[in-house]
mmCIF file of C-alpha atoms in Angstrom:
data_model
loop_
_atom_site.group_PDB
_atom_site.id
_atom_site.type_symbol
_atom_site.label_atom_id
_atom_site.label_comp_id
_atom_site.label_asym_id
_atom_site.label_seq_id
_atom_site.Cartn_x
_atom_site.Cartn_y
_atom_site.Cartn_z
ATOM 1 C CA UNK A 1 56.093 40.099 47.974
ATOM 2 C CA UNK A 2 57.020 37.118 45.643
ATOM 3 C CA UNK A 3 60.453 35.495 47.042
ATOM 4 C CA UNK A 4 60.019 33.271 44.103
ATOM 5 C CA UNK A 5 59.676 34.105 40.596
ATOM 6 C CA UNK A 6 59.427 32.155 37.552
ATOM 7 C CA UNK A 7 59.805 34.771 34.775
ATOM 8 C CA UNK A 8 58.497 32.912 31.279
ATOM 9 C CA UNK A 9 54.492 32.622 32.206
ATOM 10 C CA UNK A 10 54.865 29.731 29.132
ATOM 11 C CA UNK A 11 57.383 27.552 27.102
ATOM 12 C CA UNK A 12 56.715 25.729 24.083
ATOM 13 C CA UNK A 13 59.501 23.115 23.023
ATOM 14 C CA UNK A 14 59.274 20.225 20.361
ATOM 15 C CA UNK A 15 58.659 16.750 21.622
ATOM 16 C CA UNK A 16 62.792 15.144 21.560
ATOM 17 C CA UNK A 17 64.159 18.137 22.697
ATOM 18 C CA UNK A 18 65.437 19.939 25.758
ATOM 19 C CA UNK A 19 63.005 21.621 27.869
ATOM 20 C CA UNK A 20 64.973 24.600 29.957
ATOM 21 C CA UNK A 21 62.827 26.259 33.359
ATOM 22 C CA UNK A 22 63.922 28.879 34.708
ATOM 23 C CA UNK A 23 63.842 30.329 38.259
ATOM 24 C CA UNK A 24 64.787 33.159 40.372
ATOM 25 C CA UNK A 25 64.074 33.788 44.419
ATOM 26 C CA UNK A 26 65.445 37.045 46.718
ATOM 27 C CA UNK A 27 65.339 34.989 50.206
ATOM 28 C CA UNK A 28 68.645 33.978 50.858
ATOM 29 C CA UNK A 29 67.767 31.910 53.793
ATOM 30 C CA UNK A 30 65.813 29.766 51.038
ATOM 31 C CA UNK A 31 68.212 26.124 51.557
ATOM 32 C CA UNK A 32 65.672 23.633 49.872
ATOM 33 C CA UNK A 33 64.314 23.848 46.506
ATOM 34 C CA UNK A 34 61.995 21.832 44.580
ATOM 35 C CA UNK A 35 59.537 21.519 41.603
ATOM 36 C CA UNK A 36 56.307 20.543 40.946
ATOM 37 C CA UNK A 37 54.839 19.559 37.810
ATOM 38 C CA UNK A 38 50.691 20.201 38.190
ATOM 39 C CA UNK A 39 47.994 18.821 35.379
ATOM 40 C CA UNK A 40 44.174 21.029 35.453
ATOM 41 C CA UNK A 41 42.474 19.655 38.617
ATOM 42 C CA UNK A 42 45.265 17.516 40.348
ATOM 43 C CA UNK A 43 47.370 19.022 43.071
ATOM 44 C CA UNK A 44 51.016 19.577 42.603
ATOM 45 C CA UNK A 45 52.833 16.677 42.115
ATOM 46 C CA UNK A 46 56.579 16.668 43.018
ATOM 47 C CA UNK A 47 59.323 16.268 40.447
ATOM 48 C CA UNK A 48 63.090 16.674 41.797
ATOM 49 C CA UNK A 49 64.307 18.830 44.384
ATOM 50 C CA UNK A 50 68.149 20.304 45.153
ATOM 51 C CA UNK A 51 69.453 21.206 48.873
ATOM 52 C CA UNK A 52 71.611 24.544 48.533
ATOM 53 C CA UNK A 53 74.628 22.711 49.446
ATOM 54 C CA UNK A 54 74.489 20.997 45.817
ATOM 55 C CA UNK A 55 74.738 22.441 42.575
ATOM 56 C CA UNK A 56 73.352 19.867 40.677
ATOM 57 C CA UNK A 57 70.618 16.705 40.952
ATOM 58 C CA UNK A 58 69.577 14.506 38.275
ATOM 59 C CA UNK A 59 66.544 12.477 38.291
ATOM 60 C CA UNK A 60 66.079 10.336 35.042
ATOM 61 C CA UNK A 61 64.975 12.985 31.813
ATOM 62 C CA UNK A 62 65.034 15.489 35.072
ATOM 63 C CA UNK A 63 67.947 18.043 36.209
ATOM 64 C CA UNK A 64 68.138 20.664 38.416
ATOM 65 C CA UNK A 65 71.043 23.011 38.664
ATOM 66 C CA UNK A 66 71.268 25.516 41.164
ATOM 67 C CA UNK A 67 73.844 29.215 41.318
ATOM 68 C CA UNK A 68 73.314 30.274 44.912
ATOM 69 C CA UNK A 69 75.456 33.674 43.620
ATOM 70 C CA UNK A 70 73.065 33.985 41.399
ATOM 71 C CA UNK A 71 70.037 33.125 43.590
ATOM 72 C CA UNK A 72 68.966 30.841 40.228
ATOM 73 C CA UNK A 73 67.850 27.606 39.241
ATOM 74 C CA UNK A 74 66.968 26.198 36.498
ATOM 75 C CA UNK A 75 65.135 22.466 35.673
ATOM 76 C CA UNK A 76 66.546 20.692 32.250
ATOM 77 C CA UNK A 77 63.817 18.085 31.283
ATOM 78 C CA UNK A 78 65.891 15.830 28.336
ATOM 79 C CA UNK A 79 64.226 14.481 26.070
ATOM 80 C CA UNK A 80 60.893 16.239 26.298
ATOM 81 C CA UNK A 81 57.659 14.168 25.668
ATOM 82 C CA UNK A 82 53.363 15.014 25.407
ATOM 83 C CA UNK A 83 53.008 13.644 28.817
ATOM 84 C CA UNK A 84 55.569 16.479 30.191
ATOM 85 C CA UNK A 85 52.790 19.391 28.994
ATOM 86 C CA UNK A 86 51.750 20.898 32.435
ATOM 87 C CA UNK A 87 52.238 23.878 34.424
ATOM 88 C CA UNK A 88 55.644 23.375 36.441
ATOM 89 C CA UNK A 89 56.208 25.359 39.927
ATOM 90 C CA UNK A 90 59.311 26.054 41.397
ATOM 91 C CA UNK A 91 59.292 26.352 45.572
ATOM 92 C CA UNK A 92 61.879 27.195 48.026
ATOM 93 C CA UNK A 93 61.714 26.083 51.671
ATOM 94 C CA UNK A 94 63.093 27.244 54.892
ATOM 95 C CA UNK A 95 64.089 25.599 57.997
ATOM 96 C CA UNK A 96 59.952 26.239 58.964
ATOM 97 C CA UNK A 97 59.083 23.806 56.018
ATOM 98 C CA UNK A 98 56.332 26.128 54.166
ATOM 99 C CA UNK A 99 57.217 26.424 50.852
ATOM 100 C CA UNK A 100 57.298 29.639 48.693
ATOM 101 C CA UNK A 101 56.084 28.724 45.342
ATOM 102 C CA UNK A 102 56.691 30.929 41.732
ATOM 103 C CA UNK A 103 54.126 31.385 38.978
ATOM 104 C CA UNK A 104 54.554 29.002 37.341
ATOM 105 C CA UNK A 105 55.428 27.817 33.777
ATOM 106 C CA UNK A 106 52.992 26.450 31.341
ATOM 107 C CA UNK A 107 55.194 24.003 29.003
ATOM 108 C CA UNK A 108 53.718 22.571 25.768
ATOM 109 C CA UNK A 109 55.356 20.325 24.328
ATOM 110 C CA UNK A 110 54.421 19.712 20.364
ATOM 111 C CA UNK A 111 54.560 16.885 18.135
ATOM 112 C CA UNK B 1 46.175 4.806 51.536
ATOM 113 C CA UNK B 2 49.294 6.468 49.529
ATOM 114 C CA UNK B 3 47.169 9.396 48.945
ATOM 115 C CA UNK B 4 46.210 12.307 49.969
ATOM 116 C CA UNK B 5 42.308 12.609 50.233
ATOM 117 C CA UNK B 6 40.471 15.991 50.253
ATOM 118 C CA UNK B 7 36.861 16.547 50.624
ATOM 119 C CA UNK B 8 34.744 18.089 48.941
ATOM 120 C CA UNK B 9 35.841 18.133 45.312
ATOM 121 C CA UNK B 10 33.725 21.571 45.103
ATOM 122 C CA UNK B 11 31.973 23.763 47.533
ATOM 123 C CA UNK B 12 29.646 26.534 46.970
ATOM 124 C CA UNK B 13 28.302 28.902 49.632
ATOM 125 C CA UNK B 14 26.488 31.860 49.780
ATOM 126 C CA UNK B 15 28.771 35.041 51.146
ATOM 127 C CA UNK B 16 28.512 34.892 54.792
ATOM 128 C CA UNK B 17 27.656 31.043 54.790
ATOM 129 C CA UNK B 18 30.434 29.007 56.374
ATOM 130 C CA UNK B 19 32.400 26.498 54.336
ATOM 131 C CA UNK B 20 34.663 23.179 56.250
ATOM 132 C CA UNK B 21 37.045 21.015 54.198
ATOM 133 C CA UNK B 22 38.530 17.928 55.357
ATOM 134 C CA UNK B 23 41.907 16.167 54.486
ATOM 135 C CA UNK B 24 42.999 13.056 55.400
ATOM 136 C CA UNK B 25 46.708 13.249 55.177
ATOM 137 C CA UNK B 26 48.475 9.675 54.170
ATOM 138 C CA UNK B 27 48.641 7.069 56.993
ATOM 139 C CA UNK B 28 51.858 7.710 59.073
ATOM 140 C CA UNK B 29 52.129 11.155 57.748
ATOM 141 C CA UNK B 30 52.962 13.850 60.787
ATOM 142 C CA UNK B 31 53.048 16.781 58.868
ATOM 143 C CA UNK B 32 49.441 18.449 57.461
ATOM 144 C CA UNK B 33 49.771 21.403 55.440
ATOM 145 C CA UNK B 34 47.312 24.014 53.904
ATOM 146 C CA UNK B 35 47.592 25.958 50.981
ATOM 147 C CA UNK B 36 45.585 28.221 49.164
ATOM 148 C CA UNK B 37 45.539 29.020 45.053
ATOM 149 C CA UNK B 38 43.430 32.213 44.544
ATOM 150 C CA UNK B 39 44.330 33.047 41.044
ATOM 151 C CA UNK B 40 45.343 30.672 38.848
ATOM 152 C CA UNK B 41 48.938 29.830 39.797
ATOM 153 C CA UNK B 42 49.321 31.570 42.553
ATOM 154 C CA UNK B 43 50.141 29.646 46.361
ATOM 155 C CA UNK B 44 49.564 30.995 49.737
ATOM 156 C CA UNK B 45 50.799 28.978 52.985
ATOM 157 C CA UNK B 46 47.667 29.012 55.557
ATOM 158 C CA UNK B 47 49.197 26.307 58.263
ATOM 159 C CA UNK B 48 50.942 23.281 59.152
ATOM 160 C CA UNK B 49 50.525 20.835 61.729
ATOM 161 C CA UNK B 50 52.464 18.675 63.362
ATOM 162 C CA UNK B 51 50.508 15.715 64.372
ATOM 163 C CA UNK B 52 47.802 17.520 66.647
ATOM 164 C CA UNK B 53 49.742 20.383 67.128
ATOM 165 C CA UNK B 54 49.816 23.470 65.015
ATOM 166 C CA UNK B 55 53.446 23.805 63.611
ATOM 167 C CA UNK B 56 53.081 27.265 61.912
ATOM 168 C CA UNK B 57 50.294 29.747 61.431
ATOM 169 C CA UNK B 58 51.562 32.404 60.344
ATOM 170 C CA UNK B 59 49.509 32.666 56.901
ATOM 171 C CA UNK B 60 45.718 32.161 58.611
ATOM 172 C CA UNK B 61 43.868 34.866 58.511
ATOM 173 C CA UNK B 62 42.515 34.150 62.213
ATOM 174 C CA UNK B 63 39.551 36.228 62.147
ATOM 175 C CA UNK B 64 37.420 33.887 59.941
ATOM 176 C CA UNK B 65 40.046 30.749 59.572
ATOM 177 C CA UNK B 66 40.463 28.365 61.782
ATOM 178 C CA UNK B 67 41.944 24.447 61.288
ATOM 179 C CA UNK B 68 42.417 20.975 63.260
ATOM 180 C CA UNK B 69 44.267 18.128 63.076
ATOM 181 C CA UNK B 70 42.487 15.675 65.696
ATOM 182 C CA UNK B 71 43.757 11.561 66.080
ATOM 183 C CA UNK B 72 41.582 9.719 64.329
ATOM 184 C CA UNK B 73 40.376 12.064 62.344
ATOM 185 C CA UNK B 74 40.318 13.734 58.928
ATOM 186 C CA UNK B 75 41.912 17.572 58.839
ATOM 187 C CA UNK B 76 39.854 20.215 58.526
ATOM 188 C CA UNK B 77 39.818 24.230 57.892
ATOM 189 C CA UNK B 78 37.134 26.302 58.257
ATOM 190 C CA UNK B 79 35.862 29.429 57.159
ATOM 191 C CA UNK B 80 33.485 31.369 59.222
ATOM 192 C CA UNK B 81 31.772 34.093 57.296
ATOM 193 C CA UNK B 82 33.022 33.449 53.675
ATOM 194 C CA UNK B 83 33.475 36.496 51.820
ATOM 195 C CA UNK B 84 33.879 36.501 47.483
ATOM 196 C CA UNK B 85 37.815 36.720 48.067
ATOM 197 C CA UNK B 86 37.965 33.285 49.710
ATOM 198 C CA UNK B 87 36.920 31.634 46.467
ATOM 199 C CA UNK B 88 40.314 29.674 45.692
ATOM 200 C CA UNK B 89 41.345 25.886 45.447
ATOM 201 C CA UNK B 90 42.585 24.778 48.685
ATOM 202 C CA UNK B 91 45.047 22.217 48.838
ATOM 203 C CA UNK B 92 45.717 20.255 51.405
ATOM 204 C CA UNK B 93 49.879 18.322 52.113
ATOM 205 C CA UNK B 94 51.276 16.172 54.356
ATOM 206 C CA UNK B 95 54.699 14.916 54.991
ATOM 207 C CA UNK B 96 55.525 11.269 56.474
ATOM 208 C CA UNK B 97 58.632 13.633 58.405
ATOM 209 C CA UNK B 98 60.037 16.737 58.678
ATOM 210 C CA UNK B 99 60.178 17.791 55.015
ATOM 211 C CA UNK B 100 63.797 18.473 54.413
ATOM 212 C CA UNK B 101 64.961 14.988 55.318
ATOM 213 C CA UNK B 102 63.093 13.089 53.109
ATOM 214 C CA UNK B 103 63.611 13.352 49.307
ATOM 215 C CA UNK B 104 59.877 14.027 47.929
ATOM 216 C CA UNK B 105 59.662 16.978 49.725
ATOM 217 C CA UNK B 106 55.360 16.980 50.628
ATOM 218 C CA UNK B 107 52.643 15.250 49.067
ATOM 219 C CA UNK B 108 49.517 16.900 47.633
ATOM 220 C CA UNK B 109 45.519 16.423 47.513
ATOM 221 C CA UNK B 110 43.907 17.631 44.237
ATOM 222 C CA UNK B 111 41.833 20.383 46.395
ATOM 223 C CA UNK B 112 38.727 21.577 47.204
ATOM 224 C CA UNK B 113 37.335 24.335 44.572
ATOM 225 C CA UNK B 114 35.380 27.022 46.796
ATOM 226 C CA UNK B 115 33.573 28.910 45.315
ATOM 227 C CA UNK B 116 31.737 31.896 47.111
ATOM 228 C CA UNK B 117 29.055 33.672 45.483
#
């Protein structure tokens, strides 16, 4: 069963402005959660990640904001640019370290 | 080196053939983890180590799986017997400590393509 789920398979945005991922999980022992940005043929590559005793973490163009009610989190990428076009995973971790990864979202951005 | 190094890039066997990949995790790394990508974007935990020692195998399917993690030497999972369904991209992590206390959570290889036909 997916714990993890990133609903919106793709995003398209316009290169300047805000880029808004969104991400759901049902585990509630999920205390660790992170993103990955992944081009064709690399292996994930890790963005920003958010302990469930935060709401909030800001990276540079990167935020992640996270509703434990909600079991949501979301990534804000401000301003968006070509080289942010990639597939972008969202993963939750336990205390056993293996990470529970969504979908994945395909974001294009356009000139 | 600061990456992580998985060989081969690709890998095609014959069903029933067996099939090895090899990671060398980055230097001072104690974590090694596997993960497999059958469809496009979908992950699948296979196993961790912990240095030598397997951490957690609780996604290995042990009947044709198996993996090590020897000093001085590169990772490696193998797959006895490969069957059409064990055509995925296997990726290979490793952590320098125990995940959570670090900031950059793991770091990844760019895979091994296996393809079984």
């Amino acid at each position: 069963d997916q714990q993890v789920k990133q609903n919106s398979p793709s995003l398209s945005v316009q290169e300047g402005r805000i880029s808004i991922l969104n991400c759901d999980y049902t585990n509630s022992m999920f205390d660790y959660f992170l993103w990955y940005k992944k081009y064709p043929a690399e292996g994930p590559t890790f963005l920003i990640s958010i302990s469930s005793i935060k709401d909030k973490n800001e990276d540079g163009r990167f935020t992640v904001f996270l509703n434990k009610s909600a079991k949501h989190l979301s990534l804000h990428i401000v301003p968006s640019q070509p080289g942010d076009s990639a597939v972008y995973f969202c993963a939750a971790m336990t205390d056993d370290y293996k990470l529970s990864f969504g979908a994945g979202t395909t974001v294009t951005v356009r000139a | 080196g600061e990456e992580v190094a998985q060989t081969p890039k690709h890998l095609v066997r014959g069903e029933g053939q067996k099939a090895k990949l090899y990671c060398a995790p980055i230097k001072g790394h104690s974590y090694v983890f596997w993960y497999q990508q059958v469809l496009k974007n979908e992950f699948k935990f296979l196993i961790s180590f912990q240095n030598e020692n397997v951490f957690d195998e609780t996604g290995m399917p042990k009947e044709r799986f198996s993996a090590k993690c020897l000093p001085n030497s590169p990772c490696s999972l193998e797959i006895q017997a490969t069957k059409l369904e064990d055509s995925a991209v296997y990726f290979c992590a490793s952590s320098r400590s125990a995940p959570r206390t670090g900031i950059n959570g793991y770091t990844f290889g760019s895979g091994t393509r296996l393809t079984v036909v």
